[in-house]
XYZ file of C-alpha atoms in Angstrom:
492
model
C 47.133 110.908 41.023
C 47.371 114.231 42.870
C 46.100 116.135 39.827
C 42.784 114.265 40.023
C 42.158 115.073 43.681
C 41.023 118.680 43.256
C 38.459 120.681 41.319
C 38.944 124.026 39.564
C 37.574 125.776 42.660
C 40.052 123.912 44.870
C 42.912 124.949 42.610
C 41.802 128.586 42.754
C 41.833 128.490 46.545
C 45.250 126.833 46.542
C 46.609 129.507 44.179
C 45.332 132.366 46.371
C 46.836 130.774 49.466
C 50.166 130.240 47.692
C 50.342 133.837 46.435
C 49.671 135.100 49.964
C 52.325 132.812 51.414
C 54.913 133.795 48.800
C 54.324 137.482 49.505
C 54.954 136.947 53.206
C 58.037 134.872 52.422
C 59.697 137.787 50.613
C 60.346 139.398 53.985
C 60.496 136.284 56.164
C 61.852 133.226 54.286
C 60.177 129.988 55.347
C 60.069 126.323 54.417
C 57.134 124.007 55.116
C 58.326 120.514 56.060
C 55.753 117.738 56.201
C 56.401 114.875 58.605
C 54.251 111.793 58.168
C 54.285 108.050 58.652
C 51.966 105.333 59.840
C 51.284 105.022 63.553
C 54.294 104.208 65.751
C 56.733 105.066 62.971
C 58.257 107.774 65.182
C 56.885 111.091 63.871
C 56.628 112.722 67.301
C 60.091 111.513 68.286
C 61.613 112.716 65.004
C 60.274 116.258 65.380
C 61.212 116.440 69.058
C 64.761 115.220 68.368
C 65.178 117.563 65.402
C 64.237 120.635 67.439
C 66.178 119.496 70.544
C 69.392 119.010 68.553
C 69.054 122.408 66.885
C 68.340 124.283 70.102
C 70.997 122.480 72.153
C 73.694 122.409 69.477
C 73.578 118.663 69.027
C 76.225 116.522 67.407
C 75.355 116.661 63.701
C 78.579 115.980 61.765
C 76.828 115.316 58.427
C 74.742 118.502 58.633
C 77.047 120.922 56.836
C 75.763 124.208 58.267
C 76.205 122.933 61.824
C 79.531 121.233 61.118
C 81.015 124.429 59.673
C 79.810 126.527 62.596
C 77.456 128.675 60.537
C 74.400 128.157 62.765
C 74.217 131.154 65.115
C 71.157 130.020 67.047
C 67.820 128.226 66.674
C 64.650 128.955 68.614
C 60.902 128.359 68.585
C 58.476 131.041 67.441
C 54.723 131.315 67.155
C 53.455 129.278 64.237
C 51.727 131.086 61.352
C 48.532 128.968 61.371
C 46.427 129.837 64.404
C 43.728 127.282 63.530
C 46.175 124.340 63.694
C 47.079 122.859 67.111
C 50.657 123.502 68.223
C 53.025 120.537 68.380
C 53.637 120.180 72.116
C 57.423 120.022 71.951
C 58.022 120.794 75.615
C 55.737 117.995 76.821
C 57.307 115.470 74.474
C 60.855 116.380 75.510
C 59.887 116.088 79.174
C 58.591 112.566 78.491
C 61.773 111.579 76.642
C 64.370 113.189 78.904
C 62.831 113.213 82.372
C 60.497 110.212 82.375
C 62.350 108.133 79.760
C 59.094 107.137 78.085
C 58.153 107.565 74.458
C 55.684 110.431 73.912
C 52.130 109.825 72.776
C 51.657 109.065 69.092
C 50.340 111.568 66.573
C 46.540 111.558 66.659
C 45.812 114.690 64.632
C 47.570 117.398 62.674
C 49.866 119.825 64.521
C 52.473 122.416 63.669
C 55.627 124.011 65.071
C 57.834 126.854 63.801
C 61.585 126.553 64.286
C 63.581 129.630 63.257
C 67.263 129.253 62.388
C 69.694 132.156 62.240
C 72.773 131.315 60.194
C 75.628 132.722 58.146
C 75.597 131.829 54.459
C 78.597 129.946 53.117
C 78.716 132.330 50.147
C 79.854 135.919 50.489
C 77.555 136.869 47.607
C 74.569 135.295 49.373
C 75.431 137.089 52.617
C 74.893 140.395 50.796
C 71.319 139.551 49.806
C 70.125 137.012 52.382
C 68.921 137.774 55.894
C 70.556 134.577 57.138
C 67.284 133.586 58.758
C 65.011 130.670 57.861
C 61.756 129.630 59.514
C 60.982 125.926 59.204
C 57.280 125.251 59.674
C 57.077 121.588 60.679
C 53.687 120.024 59.920
C 52.994 116.730 61.708
C 50.109 114.590 60.473
C 49.097 110.898 60.618
C 50.013 108.790 57.610
C 46.679 107.012 58.002
C 44.998 110.250 56.926
C 47.243 110.466 53.874
C 46.126 106.990 52.798
C 42.613 108.423 52.481
C 43.594 110.754 49.647
C 43.365 108.106 46.870
C 39.691 107.753 47.844
C 39.045 111.149 46.224
C 39.511 109.519 42.821
C 37.374 106.455 43.608
C 33.617 105.905 43.658
C 31.908 104.021 46.460
C 31.672 100.991 44.152
C 35.445 101.163 43.493
C 36.130 101.479 47.212
C 33.908 98.481 47.988
C 35.429 96.237 45.311
C 38.993 97.018 46.443
C 38.133 96.550 50.131
C 36.766 93.053 49.539
C 39.679 92.112 47.277
C 42.125 93.134 50.007
C 40.086 91.385 52.706
C 40.559 87.928 51.171
C 44.339 88.169 50.897
C 46.004 85.406 52.992
C 47.358 87.911 55.507
C 43.874 89.369 56.126
C 41.392 86.582 55.401
C 40.867 85.337 58.962
C 40.701 88.868 60.406
C 38.014 89.962 57.945
C 35.874 86.850 58.245
C 33.317 88.262 60.701
C 32.820 91.461 58.720
C 32.548 89.612 55.401
C 30.016 87.177 56.857
C 27.910 90.047 58.212
C 28.038 91.891 54.897
C 27.135 88.775 52.920
C 23.858 88.458 54.828
C 22.727 92.025 54.075
C 20.861 93.125 50.946
C 22.306 96.464 49.674
C 18.980 97.203 47.947
C 16.985 96.903 51.175
C 15.627 100.040 52.797
C 18.210 102.140 54.620
C 18.451 101.269 58.292
C 20.630 103.119 60.792
C 21.295 100.117 63.026
C 22.338 97.979 60.053
C 24.705 100.712 58.912
C 26.124 100.977 62.413
C 26.720 97.207 62.728
C 28.509 97.122 59.385
C 30.666 100.155 60.199
C 31.644 98.800 63.632
C 32.485 95.364 62.207
C 34.536 96.896 59.392
C 36.402 99.174 61.844
C 37.140 96.203 64.126
C 38.670 94.346 61.174
C 40.880 97.337 60.303
C 42.040 97.682 63.921
C 42.900 93.969 64.090
C 45.030 94.380 60.962
C 46.945 97.172 62.709
C 47.981 95.117 65.745
C 51.613 94.038 66.104
C 50.905 90.430 65.099
C 50.020 91.521 61.527
C 51.390 95.095 61.393
C 49.489 95.900 58.188
C 49.615 99.397 56.748
C 47.095 99.925 53.927
C 43.935 100.466 55.981
C 41.702 103.241 54.649
C 39.559 105.028 55.692
C 42.107 106.464 58.136
C 39.581 108.104 60.453
C 38.171 104.660 61.248
C 41.428 104.072 63.133
C 41.758 107.651 64.442
C 38.226 109.133 64.522
C 38.914 112.066 66.853
C 35.859 114.326 67.190
C 34.161 112.499 64.286
C 33.537 109.362 66.336
C 29.915 108.269 66.027
C 29.126 110.769 63.263
C 27.282 109.725 60.080
C 30.466 110.549 58.125
C 32.089 107.527 59.793
C 29.029 105.279 59.833
C 29.513 103.548 56.516
C 31.261 100.448 55.215
C 31.983 98.729 51.885
C 29.120 96.636 50.549
C 29.404 93.259 48.836
C 28.015 92.455 45.387
C 27.174 95.965 44.261
C 27.471 97.050 40.648
C 28.259 100.398 39.107
C 24.591 101.285 38.585
C 23.065 104.183 40.475
C 21.628 102.879 43.786
C 17.897 102.978 44.476
C 16.850 106.068 46.400
C 16.232 105.263 50.070
C 18.212 102.029 49.964
C 21.100 100.992 52.246
C 23.374 101.218 49.200
C 22.304 104.835 48.615
C 22.895 105.682 52.301
C 26.387 104.209 52.293
C 27.238 105.891 48.989
C 26.090 109.293 50.303
C 28.063 108.985 53.540
C 31.186 107.859 51.696
C 30.964 110.932 49.468
C 30.382 113.130 52.548
C 33.517 111.672 54.134
C 35.514 112.621 51.050
C 33.993 116.103 50.795
C 34.083 117.180 54.442
C 37.036 115.230 55.820
C 39.495 114.149 53.144
C 39.432 116.999 50.636
C 39.930 119.867 53.155
C 42.914 118.023 54.623
C 44.507 117.755 51.175
C 43.720 121.322 50.119
C 44.660 123.064 53.367
C 47.770 121.086 54.297
C 49.290 118.725 51.703
C 49.260 121.254 48.846
C 51.184 123.772 50.992
C 54.239 121.591 51.624
C 57.739 122.256 50.222
C 59.587 119.206 51.578
C 58.444 115.879 52.998
C 59.786 113.030 55.100
C 57.901 109.718 55.210
C 58.811 107.621 58.260
C 58.219 103.873 58.187
C 58.540 101.245 60.893
C 60.141 98.494 58.842
C 61.055 96.641 62.052
C 57.435 96.042 62.976
C 56.659 94.812 59.459
C 59.737 92.569 59.423
C 58.584 91.052 62.725
C 55.214 90.227 61.189
C 56.569 88.618 58.016
C 56.462 88.970 54.208
C 52.730 89.727 54.097
C 53.233 92.817 56.248
C 56.222 93.922 54.159
C 54.232 93.611 50.933
C 51.427 95.615 52.509
C 53.896 98.281 53.667
C 55.156 98.591 50.094
C 51.572 99.069 48.935
C 51.050 101.793 51.558
C 54.227 103.678 50.593
C 53.081 103.588 46.961
C 49.699 105.042 47.936
C 51.347 107.756 50.037
C 53.765 108.862 47.313
C 50.967 108.981 44.750
C 49.256 111.716 46.770
C 52.058 114.295 46.772
C 52.613 117.039 44.236
C 56.205 116.442 43.184
C 58.399 118.499 40.923
C 60.240 121.728 40.378
C 58.349 124.671 38.977
C 59.465 127.868 37.271
C 59.552 131.268 38.920
C 56.094 132.035 37.531
C 54.383 128.740 38.406
C 55.885 128.769 41.898
C 53.968 131.961 42.632
C 50.669 130.091 42.321
C 51.437 126.478 43.197
C 53.789 124.751 45.602
C 55.593 121.561 44.625
C 57.444 119.122 46.856
C 60.925 118.947 45.386
C 62.530 116.634 47.959
C 61.111 113.565 49.697
C 62.990 111.397 52.174
C 61.764 107.870 52.954
C 63.265 106.907 56.309
C 63.248 103.574 58.109
C 63.177 104.401 61.794
C 64.519 102.514 64.830
C 67.857 101.613 63.229
C 69.185 101.469 66.803
C 67.298 98.177 67.193
C 69.901 96.599 64.904
C 73.666 96.345 65.130
C 75.319 98.707 62.634
C 76.488 95.683 60.615
C 72.866 95.282 59.453
C 72.181 98.955 58.723
C 73.182 98.653 55.060
C 70.698 95.809 54.619
C 67.937 97.801 56.316
C 68.679 100.718 54.019
C 68.600 98.369 51.017
C 65.142 97.191 52.107
C 63.953 100.804 52.328
C 65.486 101.530 48.923
C 63.575 98.593 47.472
C 60.358 99.918 49.041
C 60.917 103.444 47.766
C 62.120 102.571 44.256
C 59.217 100.266 43.523
C 56.746 102.682 45.079
C 58.099 105.561 42.981
C 57.814 103.483 39.816
C 54.298 102.256 40.582
C 53.055 105.712 41.586
C 54.412 107.190 38.327
C 56.200 109.641 40.567
C 58.583 112.030 38.841
C 60.062 115.483 39.242
C 61.328 115.360 42.810
C 64.508 114.100 44.438
C 63.750 110.992 46.497
C 66.280 109.549 48.929
C 66.232 106.865 51.597
C 67.943 106.457 54.950
C 67.968 104.046 57.885
C 67.962 106.179 61.011
C 66.999 106.569 64.645
C 65.947 110.081 65.630
C 66.628 109.075 69.245
C 69.162 106.326 69.818
C 67.935 104.110 72.654
C 70.754 101.532 72.559
C 74.516 101.199 72.344
C 76.523 98.403 70.749
C 78.676 95.647 72.198
C 79.713 92.014 71.743
C 79.136 88.840 73.736
C 80.769 85.422 73.510
C 78.595 82.368 72.986
C 80.841 79.332 73.048
C 83.518 80.004 70.458
C 81.389 82.548 68.621
C 81.392 86.311 69.216
C 78.022 87.900 68.572
C 77.344 91.619 67.938
C 74.630 92.821 70.327
C 72.719 95.955 71.187
C 72.438 97.055 74.809
C 69.497 98.958 76.246
C 66.513 98.815 78.568
C 63.558 96.999 76.949
C 60.116 98.433 77.656
C 58.198 96.599 80.375
C 56.230 93.696 78.930
C 58.414 93.164 75.861
C 59.212 89.490 75.251
C 61.946 87.550 73.494
C 62.884 83.858 73.731
C 60.324 83.349 76.496
C 61.728 86.152 78.672
C 59.517 89.076 79.699
C 61.325 92.311 80.531
C 60.534 94.504 83.546
C 61.330 97.925 82.038
C 64.181 98.605 84.500
C 66.924 96.118 83.648
C 69.497 96.898 80.988
C 69.972 93.906 78.694
C 72.246 92.833 75.833
C 70.214 91.426 72.938
C 71.245 89.757 69.699
C 68.349 90.680 67.379
C 69.548 88.503 64.505
C 70.763 89.467 61.060
C 68.692 90.781 58.202
C 68.908 88.450 55.191
C 71.495 89.184 52.509
C 68.854 88.535 49.858
C 66.332 91.282 50.587
C 63.834 89.816 48.097
C 63.133 87.165 50.734
C 61.475 89.645 53.090
C 58.925 90.562 50.400
C 58.262 87.042 49.102
C 54.745 86.028 50.131
C 54.632 82.940 47.918
C 54.237 79.943 50.163
C 54.888 82.008 53.293
C 52.672 81.766 56.334
C 51.448 85.247 57.225
C 51.912 84.426 60.914
C 55.582 84.363 61.712
C 56.655 81.683 64.171
C 57.260 83.785 67.275
C 58.846 80.846 69.104
C 61.945 80.836 66.916
C 61.975 83.780 64.502
C 65.039 84.458 62.361
C 64.930 88.070 63.531
C 63.088 89.587 66.427
C 63.021 93.172 67.595
C 61.893 94.516 70.939
C 61.154 98.104 71.884
C 63.531 99.945 74.217
C 63.067 102.836 76.634
C 64.608 106.195 75.690
C 68.235 106.586 76.812
C 69.451 108.262 79.962
C 71.066 111.460 78.730
C 74.684 112.214 79.456
C 75.676 115.330 81.391
C 78.805 117.436 81.173
C 81.085 118.109 84.137
C 79.153 121.371 84.589
C 75.864 119.470 84.833
C 74.562 120.492 81.413
C 72.357 117.867 79.764
C 73.589 116.970 76.290
C 71.359 116.695 73.235
C 69.498 113.530 72.362
C 71.721 110.913 70.676
C 70.712 109.725 67.219
C 71.673 107.709 64.157
C 71.799 109.652 60.865
C 69.431 112.430 61.925
C 72.093 114.789 60.584
C 72.026 113.113 57.181
C 68.240 113.484 57.062
C 68.491 117.192 57.935
C 71.131 117.810 55.284
C 68.886 116.336 52.588
C 65.706 118.067 53.763
C 66.890 121.611 54.537
C 70.666 121.807 54.028
C 70.432 123.601 50.655
C 68.333 126.389 52.209
C 71.136 127.109 54.672
C 73.932 127.150 52.075
């Protein structure tokens, strides 16, 4: 799909930018790592933990360069893109370490440069390599990425798909008000600003309801309707799908024509620059997903998450180029799909969580016709908020996780105060992972009174200190494995 998202002019701009970047990289090797995921998947936490473990020499036994002692030091430098906001690492670490609260979610694109000085494992490489790599970490909302398929769709296509999705069992009741409003409006009537505004607000309210924890749905374009930023209230966001429209050209001056024009403006001025200026410049990518939230909400949410991952993967430019083509075009040659919050499960269920992610990724890769890049999966926790233990219940010994649930979290009728450490048995993931995707005959509203599995959110951990009073790095689960896949070969 990515090949259909740009014009010849776009490709020319991308080529010029790539040539400039390659020239700079001859003297200062760099790697652009994209970090994305839908809201609350843990993008901010992942980046903060990655940098904190590098700078503080964290425990990363599966990260070969660190394990073998070849990392001399890692430090932050000024990022190369002055027009992109800086990722506020220091503020996020203060929230995690000092206040023990999770930092604010990603609301817009940001960037951070981490420079690593290392010794190559090869004597031959040490003769020709500076032993220095700058990793430019680009953080952006996954909701924005889900807009990219819109570039290949007309307003009529967008409208048809929106209404088809809206009547799915998991969405039907949430979309009822918007669908009723749209059904009473004639698309061929004269354009009216207040009508357009009512439709846009009703459509946005439906999308936001889909995003709440009770449904935890993922495929919700346009992404700026959920995260408008400085576009809030602008004509570019004052449009909505229309019912019962054909593929014929709309009448000039009609509501249909207004909506069509604003949809195209959204693609031209919002979506396309994001793709051209950021996505096409990436070398590696990690896609973070909150499978726990979707599992809480039931099979409908899991099926929707699979649809979202497929849409996301279809937007990348995968593959490995030749020396010549790499001068003019970047390709993403490694993508990691990571299920976050593995610390919310006992390790006995980690293999099943990883199998669920593998199922998501494999089917998404196949459906997106995605070839040419290495794709891997992992179940991880960039910051481990719990530890493991066991409790006896009658004659049975149950594996539990121990941590401090966030204030207001509920399980089995108990509401937590945010201060008390608690042992929780979250349940076991099913052995047959097909069951979590099976929407046939399943109620989209999981019975919260007695769910088979139930996950609560925990506060960040209290960090350990050495005898000298030095604060240790943030604990994690498989962050080192993720780093080895994403950048390990560049430090060989």
